[in-house]
Amino acid sequence: MPTERAAANARAGAYLEVDLAAVRENYSRLSARLGRAECAAVVKADAYGLGVAQVAPALWAAGARRFFVALPDEAIALRKVLPTAQVYVLGGLFGGAERDYLAHGICPVLNSLAEIDAWRALPPAERPPAAIHFDSGLSRLGLPANEARRLIEEPSRLKGIEIGCLISHLACADEQEHPLNSRQRQAFSEFCRRFPHLRRSFANSSGIFLGPDYHFDIARPGVALYGGNPTPGRENPMTSCIRLRSRILQVRDIARGESVGYGATFTATRPTRIATLAMGYADGYSRYLSNIGKLWLADYCAPIVGRISMDLITLDVSELPADISMPGALVDLIGDRETVDDLAERAGTIPYEVLTSLGGRFHRTYKEA
Ligand SMILES: Cc1ncc(COP(=O)(O)O)c(C=O)c1O
């Protein structure tokens, strides 16, 4: 009798393996690079698509104690998994949700004077620590320069608020030579100098690799924990954490002149063997890769031909030995041969989007060691 897990395995069209040991290793590597600075962990968007319920405990086991998410609901979910972690919501106070922060012991990242005032109005005894976000040049969230000046002039606005850290976020950290990096660092340093007793958090993954001047007291890496390259254009110092495979459903031979897929965008110029995979854009594999993507079967590379559809991808496997490209065989979409960064580059996007687009239909397994 097959177990339920084996049966689910047999029913799956695609398989996502998440290597939690690699996530832990990446955390330790970043932590070592940071020296005395603390390494927090950004686990928003379901830990960048890898699964926060599994990834956050792995990061906790590796030593992470401070976590950042985007939304209050993400924080509430994380709180259930890590009851004693410090959990910050980057999106701010979400007017109307303040009581949830108190009830679940969630720390808001206060992004404006109005949010600081609203937080101060809540019962002090129930308030967890908060972060104050200073906008040093991203023009997205956080106190803009005029509000920062007012806060410096009126420090009493922070009276009674326990501040976990001051934060700011880099716009161009993945471009080492970008002049905005040092301008933002300087602006953040000047702001923090007015609050000398408070801890400072500045660097994301790439920021950590800009050097110790960018480390301050707490770093907030996300993508590097999950194997994305924080130093684009240079060798990836992180370990890849996922392997995504899909199974071949059918193989057929088509004649010269026959077309493949919606829109007939590929026409065979010779007798061609087509393998059809149980994976499509509904699983987060970008439709842009139609007639562009390349997948791997063992040591063989096979090009995607025709349009990627919702649930299916068609491959030209004419050059592969028939016993390798058979129904049931597993094809690698992300792994050692085609990393998340390779795939992102091919698809004209960034590893963040590849990871956070990973679909919900995969059979997922988590490797612990
Ligand atoms: C405010 C903030 N801090 C840190 C991070 C983590 O960035 P990364 O994934 O580049 O390390 C993000 C991610 O978008 C963020 O928005």
Short mmCIF file of C-alpha atoms and ligand atoms in Angstrom, two decimals:
data_model
loop_
_atom_site.label_atom_id
_atom_site.label_comp_id
_atom_site.label_asym_id
_atom_site.label_seq_id
_atom_site.Cartn_x
_atom_site.Cartn_y
_atom_site.Cartn_z
CA MET A 1 0.00 0.00 0.00
CA PRO A 2 1.59 3.30 -0.97
CA THR A 3 1.58 5.93 1.78
CA GLU A 4 -0.45 9.12 1.28
CA ARG A 5 2.80 11.00 0.72
CA ALA A 6 3.95 8.57 -1.96
CA ALA A 7 0.54 8.82 -3.62
CA ALA A 8 0.70 12.64 -3.58
CA ASN A 9 4.17 12.35 -5.02
CA ALA A 10 2.85 10.20 -7.84
CA ARG A 11 0.05 12.66 -8.60
CA ALA A 12 2.32 15.73 -8.79
CA GLY A 13 3.26 17.46 -12.00
CA ALA A 14 6.26 19.25 -10.53
CA TYR A 15 8.53 18.89 -7.52
CA LEU A 16 10.12 21.66 -5.49
CA GLU A 17 12.88 20.66 -3.13
CA VAL A 18 13.93 23.31 -0.62
CA ASP A 19 17.31 22.73 1.01
CA LEU A 20 16.97 24.08 4.55
CA ALA A 21 20.57 23.17 5.36
CA ALA A 22 21.62 25.51 2.53
CA VAL A 23 19.39 28.28 3.95
CA ARG A 24 21.06 27.82 7.35
CA GLU A 25 24.50 27.79 5.75
CA ASN A 26 23.72 31.04 3.89
CA TYR A 27 22.60 32.65 7.14
CA SER A 28 25.83 31.60 8.86
CA ARG A 29 27.94 32.85 5.96
CA LEU A 30 26.29 36.29 6.02
CA SER A 31 26.53 36.39 9.80
CA ALA A 32 30.27 35.64 9.64
CA ARG A 33 30.74 38.41 7.06
CA LEU A 34 28.89 40.84 9.33
CA GLY A 35 31.23 40.19 12.25
CA ARG A 36 29.82 42.00 15.29
CA ALA A 37 26.69 43.23 13.52
CA GLU A 38 23.50 41.22 13.95
CA CYS A 39 22.06 39.34 11.00
CA ALA A 40 18.26 39.63 10.92
CA ALA A 41 16.21 37.81 8.26
CA VAL A 42 13.67 39.11 5.76
CA VAL A 43 11.00 36.43 5.32
CA LYS A 44 8.20 38.38 3.62
CA ALA A 45 6.20 36.86 0.76
CA ASP A 46 6.31 33.40 2.35
CA ALA A 47 10.10 33.57 2.74
CA TYR A 48 10.46 34.64 -0.89
CA GLY A 49 8.24 31.75 -1.98
CA LEU A 50 10.21 29.01 -0.21
CA GLY A 51 7.70 28.54 2.65
CA VAL A 52 7.97 30.61 5.80
CA ALA A 53 6.64 27.88 8.08
CA GLN A 54 9.71 25.74 7.29
CA VAL A 55 12.29 28.42 6.46
CA ALA A 56 11.80 30.66 9.52
CA PRO A 57 12.48 27.85 12.05
CA ALA A 58 15.60 26.91 10.04
CA LEU A 59 16.80 30.52 10.26
CA TRP A 60 15.99 30.57 13.95
CA ALA A 61 18.05 27.39 14.40
CA ALA A 62 20.92 29.14 12.60
CA GLY A 63 20.73 32.03 15.08
CA ALA A 64 18.32 34.60 13.61
CA ARG A 65 16.22 36.33 16.25
CA ARG A 66 14.85 39.37 14.38
CA PHE A 67 12.60 38.90 11.35
CA PHE A 68 11.07 41.32 8.86
CA VAL A 69 7.86 40.79 6.87
CA ALA A 70 5.80 43.16 4.71
CA LEU A 71 2.27 42.70 6.07
CA PRO A 72 0.59 42.28 9.48
CA ASP A 73 -0.97 38.99 8.35
CA GLU A 74 2.49 37.66 7.50
CA ALA A 75 3.64 38.66 10.97
CA ILE A 76 0.71 36.91 12.64
CA ALA A 77 1.49 33.74 10.69
CA LEU A 78 5.18 33.97 11.60
CA ARG A 79 4.36 34.56 15.26
CA LYS A 80 2.63 31.15 15.32
CA VAL A 81 5.81 29.49 14.06
CA LEU A 82 8.29 31.51 16.13
CA PRO A 83 6.53 32.61 19.33
CA THR A 84 9.51 34.46 20.81
CA ALA A 85 11.12 36.05 17.74
CA GLN A 86 11.06 39.81 17.22
CA VAL A 87 8.83 40.28 14.16
CA TYR A 88 8.76 43.63 12.32
CA VAL A 89 6.21 44.71 9.71
CA LEU A 90 7.96 46.81 7.05
CA GLY A 91 4.70 48.13 5.60
CA GLY A 92 4.01 50.21 8.70
CA LEU A 93 1.08 50.44 11.04
CA PHE A 94 -1.74 49.76 8.57
CA GLY A 95 -4.27 52.17 10.11
CA GLY A 96 -7.00 50.12 11.78
CA ALA A 97 -4.75 47.12 12.48
CA GLU A 98 -2.96 48.63 15.51
CA ARG A 99 -4.71 46.33 18.00
CA ASP A 100 -3.39 43.28 16.12
CA TYR A 101 0.16 44.49 16.72
CA LEU A 102 -0.54 44.62 20.44
CA ALA A 103 -2.47 41.35 20.58
CA HIS A 104 0.25 39.40 18.74
CA GLY A 105 3.29 41.25 20.04
CA ILE A 106 4.24 42.44 16.56
CA CYS A 107 6.66 45.32 16.03
CA PRO A 108 5.64 47.97 13.49
CA VAL A 109 8.14 49.77 11.32
CA LEU A 110 6.84 53.32 11.73
CA ASN A 111 7.06 55.07 8.39
CA SER A 112 5.77 58.58 9.16
CA LEU A 113 5.25 61.07 11.97
CA ALA A 114 1.54 60.23 11.84
CA GLU A 115 2.34 56.57 12.50
CA ILE A 116 4.70 57.50 15.34
CA ASP A 117 1.94 59.60 16.92
CA ALA A 118 -0.67 56.86 16.45
CA TRP A 119 1.65 54.29 18.04
CA ARG A 120 2.44 56.57 21.00
CA ALA A 121 -1.30 56.93 21.65
CA LEU A 122 -1.66 53.20 22.36
CA PRO A 123 -1.28 51.78 25.90
CA PRO A 124 2.48 51.77 26.64
CA ALA A 125 2.42 48.55 28.65
CA GLU A 126 1.01 46.61 25.70
CA ARG A 127 3.28 48.06 23.01
CA PRO A 128 6.10 45.91 21.67
CA PRO A 129 9.21 47.73 20.39
CA ALA A 130 8.90 49.62 17.12
CA ALA A 131 11.36 50.56 14.38
CA ILE A 132 11.57 54.02 12.85
CA HIS A 133 12.14 54.08 9.10
CA PHE A 134 14.07 57.03 7.68
CA ASP A 135 13.88 57.48 3.90
CA SER A 136 17.49 58.09 2.85
CA GLY A 137 16.79 58.20 -0.88
CA LEU A 138 14.44 55.47 -2.07
CA SER A 139 11.35 57.73 -1.96
CA ARG A 140 9.09 54.84 -1.16
CA LEU A 141 8.40 54.35 2.54
CA GLY A 142 9.78 55.97 5.67
CA LEU A 143 10.05 59.48 7.08
CA PRO A 144 10.93 61.90 4.28
CA ALA A 145 13.58 64.57 5.03
CA ASN A 146 11.10 67.18 6.30
CA GLU A 147 9.46 64.74 8.75
CA ALA A 148 12.89 63.50 9.87
CA ARG A 149 13.90 67.10 10.62
CA ARG A 150 10.75 67.62 12.68
CA LEU A 151 11.41 64.46 14.64
CA ILE A 152 14.93 65.65 15.41
CA GLU A 153 13.51 69.01 16.55
CA GLU A 154 10.78 67.33 18.60
CA PRO A 155 12.34 64.17 20.08
CA SER A 156 9.53 64.08 22.67
CA ARG A 157 7.38 62.53 19.94
CA LEU A 158 9.28 59.31 20.69
CA LYS A 159 8.73 59.60 24.44
CA GLY A 160 7.72 56.29 25.96
CA ILE A 161 8.15 54.38 22.69
CA GLU A 162 10.61 51.53 22.92
CA ILE A 163 12.65 51.70 19.71
CA GLY A 164 14.10 48.38 18.51
CA CYS A 165 16.07 50.01 15.71
CA LEU A 166 16.27 52.83 13.18
CA ILE A 167 16.15 51.55 9.63
CA SER A 168 16.67 52.72 6.08
CA HIS A 169 16.86 50.87 2.77
CA LEU A 170 19.28 51.14 -0.16
CA ALA A 171 18.05 51.78 -3.70
CA CYS A 172 21.08 50.56 -5.69
CA ALA A 173 22.98 48.17 -3.41
CA ASP A 174 23.38 45.65 -6.25
CA GLU A 175 25.39 48.24 -8.20
CA GLN A 176 28.58 48.54 -6.19
CA GLU A 177 29.78 51.74 -7.79
CA HIS A 178 26.46 53.58 -7.74
CA PRO A 179 26.93 57.03 -6.15
CA LEU A 180 23.55 56.82 -4.40
CA ASN A 181 24.94 54.11 -2.08
CA SER A 182 27.31 56.41 -0.23
CA ARG A 183 24.85 59.32 -0.35
CA GLN A 184 22.20 57.18 1.36
CA ARG A 185 24.73 55.86 3.88
CA GLN A 186 25.74 59.40 4.76
CA ALA A 187 22.15 60.61 5.09
CA PHE A 188 21.27 57.63 7.31
CA SER A 189 24.39 58.14 9.47
CA GLU A 190 23.53 61.80 9.98
CA PHE A 191 19.96 60.96 10.98
CA CYS A 192 21.13 58.25 13.38
CA ARG A 193 23.71 60.55 14.95
CA ARG A 194 20.78 62.47 16.47
CA PHE A 195 19.70 59.29 18.28
CA PRO A 196 23.05 57.91 19.41
CA HIS A 197 21.64 55.33 21.81
CA LEU A 198 19.53 53.57 19.15
CA ARG A 199 20.57 50.59 17.02
CA ARG A 200 20.79 51.07 13.25
CA SER A 201 19.74 48.70 10.46
CA PHE A 202 20.66 49.54 6.87
CA ALA A 203 22.05 46.78 4.62
CA ASN A 204 20.02 44.28 2.61
CA SER A 205 21.78 41.28 1.00
CA SER A 206 23.77 43.31 -1.51
CA GLY A 207 24.40 46.04 1.06
CA ILE A 208 26.29 43.54 3.20
CA PHE A 209 28.74 43.12 0.30
CA LEU A 210 29.33 46.87 -0.03
CA GLY A 211 31.67 46.60 2.96
CA PRO A 212 31.70 47.13 6.72
CA ASP A 213 30.76 50.82 6.41
CA TYR A 214 27.33 49.60 5.36
CA HIS A 215 26.83 47.06 8.13
CA PHE A 216 25.87 49.36 11.04
CA ASP A 217 24.33 47.28 13.90
CA ILE A 218 21.76 45.04 12.17
CA ALA A 219 21.62 43.83 8.56
CA ARG A 220 18.39 42.71 6.86
CA PRO A 221 19.20 40.20 4.12
CA GLY A 222 16.49 38.42 2.18
CA VAL A 223 17.38 37.07 -1.24
CA ALA A 224 20.94 35.98 -0.36
CA LEU A 225 19.54 33.69 2.36
CA TYR A 226 17.62 31.91 -0.39
CA GLY A 227 20.60 31.54 -2.73
CA GLY A 228 20.15 34.65 -4.92
CA ASN A 229 23.38 36.34 -5.94
CA PRO A 230 23.88 39.52 -3.88
CA THR A 231 26.83 40.50 -6.11
CA PRO A 232 25.39 40.46 -9.66
CA GLY A 233 28.07 40.17 -12.32
CA ARG A 234 30.43 38.41 -9.92
CA GLU A 235 30.54 34.84 -8.67
CA ASN A 236 27.64 34.01 -6.38
CA PRO A 237 28.97 33.70 -2.80
CA MET A 238 25.74 32.01 -1.64
CA THR A 239 24.56 28.41 -1.90
CA SER A 240 21.61 27.55 -4.08
CA CYS A 241 18.61 26.41 -2.00
CA ILE A 242 16.04 25.05 -4.43
CA ARG A 243 15.62 22.43 -7.08
CA LEU A 244 12.53 22.51 -9.29
CA ARG A 245 11.68 19.58 -11.53
CA SER A 246 8.71 18.65 -13.64
CA ARG A 247 7.67 15.39 -15.20
CA ILE A 248 7.27 14.56 -18.86
CA LEU A 249 3.64 13.63 -19.55
CA GLN A 250 3.93 12.66 -23.21
CA VAL A 251 6.43 12.40 -26.03
CA ARG A 252 5.52 12.66 -29.75
CA ASP A 253 7.26 12.84 -33.10
CA ILE A 254 6.19 15.59 -35.45
CA ALA A 255 7.05 16.04 -39.11
CA ARG A 256 8.80 18.95 -40.78
CA GLY A 257 6.23 21.75 -41.23
CA GLU A 258 4.09 20.85 -38.21
CA SER A 259 3.70 23.49 -35.51
CA VAL A 260 3.70 23.31 -31.70
CA GLY A 261 1.46 25.03 -29.18
CA TYR A 262 -0.91 28.03 -29.07
CA GLY A 263 -0.38 30.54 -31.84
CA ALA A 264 1.75 28.02 -33.75
CA THR A 265 4.84 30.07 -32.87
CA PHE A 266 7.22 27.16 -33.53
CA THR A 267 7.27 25.17 -36.75
CA ALA A 268 9.50 22.13 -37.09
CA THR A 269 12.13 22.47 -39.83
CA ARG A 270 12.99 18.77 -39.56
CA PRO A 271 11.43 15.67 -37.98
CA THR A 272 11.28 16.67 -34.31
CA ARG A 273 10.58 14.89 -31.03
CA ILE A 274 8.47 16.93 -28.62
CA ALA A 275 8.20 16.21 -24.88
CA THR A 276 5.35 17.86 -22.95
CA LEU A 277 5.90 18.77 -19.28
CA ALA A 278 3.31 19.11 -16.49
CA MET A 279 4.29 22.71 -15.70
CA GLY A 280 3.23 26.09 -17.02
CA TYR A 281 2.92 29.78 -16.31
CA ALA A 282 0.35 29.00 -13.59
CA ASP A 283 3.29 27.48 -11.72
CA GLY A 284 5.35 30.66 -11.99
CA TYR A 285 7.37 29.70 -15.03
CA SER A 286 7.28 32.88 -17.09
CA ARG A 287 5.44 32.74 -20.41
CA TYR A 288 8.11 35.11 -21.67
CA LEU A 289 10.41 32.07 -21.86
CA SER A 290 8.33 30.58 -24.72
CA ASN A 291 10.83 29.64 -27.45
CA ILE A 292 13.62 31.05 -25.22
CA GLY A 293 13.98 28.83 -22.14
CA LYS A 294 16.26 25.84 -21.83
CA LEU A 295 15.71 22.90 -19.50
CA TRP A 296 17.93 20.03 -18.45
CA LEU A 297 17.46 16.28 -18.46
CA ALA A 298 20.45 14.65 -16.80
CA ASP A 299 23.40 16.12 -18.74
CA TYR A 300 21.34 17.13 -21.77
CA CYS A 301 19.94 20.55 -22.52
CA ALA A 302 16.59 20.79 -24.34
CA PRO A 303 15.12 24.07 -25.68
CA ILE A 304 11.54 25.13 -25.01
CA VAL A 305 9.67 25.29 -28.31
CA GLY A 306 6.26 26.83 -28.83
CA ARG A 307 4.34 28.91 -26.31
CA ILE A 308 4.34 28.05 -22.64
CA SER A 309 0.72 27.49 -21.66
CA MET A 310 -0.98 27.54 -18.27
CA ASP A 311 -0.10 23.98 -17.30
CA LEU A 312 2.23 22.70 -20.03
CA ILE A 313 5.64 23.33 -21.53
CA THR A 314 6.83 21.74 -24.78
CA LEU A 315 10.49 20.82 -25.30
CA ASP A 316 12.47 19.77 -28.35
CA VAL A 317 14.14 16.56 -27.19
CA SER A 318 15.24 15.41 -30.66
CA GLU A 319 18.91 15.46 -29.65
CA LEU A 320 18.36 13.40 -26.49
CA PRO A 321 18.59 9.62 -26.19
CA ALA A 322 15.02 8.23 -26.27
CA ASP A 323 15.46 6.38 -22.97
CA ILE A 324 16.16 9.68 -21.20
CA SER A 325 13.24 11.72 -22.55
CA MET A 326 10.47 9.28 -21.69
CA PRO A 327 7.07 9.90 -20.10
CA GLY A 328 7.61 10.06 -16.33
CA ALA A 329 11.19 11.37 -16.64
CA LEU A 330 11.98 14.45 -14.53
CA VAL A 331 13.28 17.61 -16.17
CA ASP A 332 15.23 20.24 -14.22
CA LEU A 333 13.85 23.79 -14.44
CA ILE A 334 15.85 25.29 -11.57
CA GLY A 335 18.91 23.65 -10.06
CA ASP A 336 22.67 23.43 -10.47
CA ARG A 337 22.53 23.79 -14.26
CA GLU A 338 20.07 26.69 -14.36
CA THR A 339 20.15 28.67 -11.16
CA VAL A 340 17.51 31.11 -10.01
CA ASP A 341 19.80 33.93 -11.21
CA ASP A 342 20.35 32.27 -14.64
CA LEU A 343 16.63 31.82 -15.10
CA ALA A 344 15.91 35.40 -14.03
CA GLU A 345 18.42 36.75 -16.51
CA ARG A 346 17.00 34.66 -19.32
CA ALA A 347 13.47 35.80 -18.45
CA GLY A 348 14.47 39.47 -18.25
CA THR A 349 13.70 39.72 -14.55
CA ILE A 350 15.33 39.39 -11.13
CA PRO A 351 15.79 36.34 -8.87
CA TYR A 352 13.30 37.87 -6.42
CA GLU A 353 10.52 37.60 -8.98
CA VAL A 354 11.46 34.05 -9.98
CA LEU A 355 11.38 32.93 -6.33
CA THR A 356 8.23 34.74 -5.27
CA SER A 357 6.38 33.52 -8.38
CA LEU A 358 6.92 29.85 -7.50
CA GLY A 359 3.50 28.29 -7.69
CA GLY A 360 1.36 26.50 -5.17
CA ARG A 361 0.85 23.26 -7.12
CA PHE A 362 4.25 21.70 -6.60
CA HIS A 363 4.88 18.67 -4.46
CA ARG A 364 7.19 20.32 -1.94
CA THR A 365 9.86 18.65 0.12
CA TYR A 366 12.18 20.18 2.67
CA LYS A 367 15.69 18.80 3.03
CA GLU A 368 17.04 19.24 6.54
CA ALA A 369 20.62 18.02 6.19
C1 LIG B 1 13.04 47.34 3.63
C2 LIG B 1 13.70 46.09 3.15
N1 LIG B 1 14.76 45.62 3.82
C3 LIG B 1 15.40 44.49 3.42
C4 LIG B 1 14.98 43.79 2.29
C5 LIG B 1 15.73 42.57 1.86
O1 LIG B 1 16.34 42.81 0.62
P1 LIG B 1 17.17 41.69 -0.14
O2 LIG B 1 16.23 40.61 -0.47
O3 LIG B 1 17.70 42.42 -1.33
O4 LIG B 1 18.25 41.25 0.79
C6 LIG B 1 13.87 44.26 1.58
C7 LIG B 1 13.43 43.54 0.39
O5 LIG B 1 12.82 43.97 -0.50
C8 LIG B 1 13.21 45.44 2.02
O6 LIG B 1 12.15 45.91 1.37
#
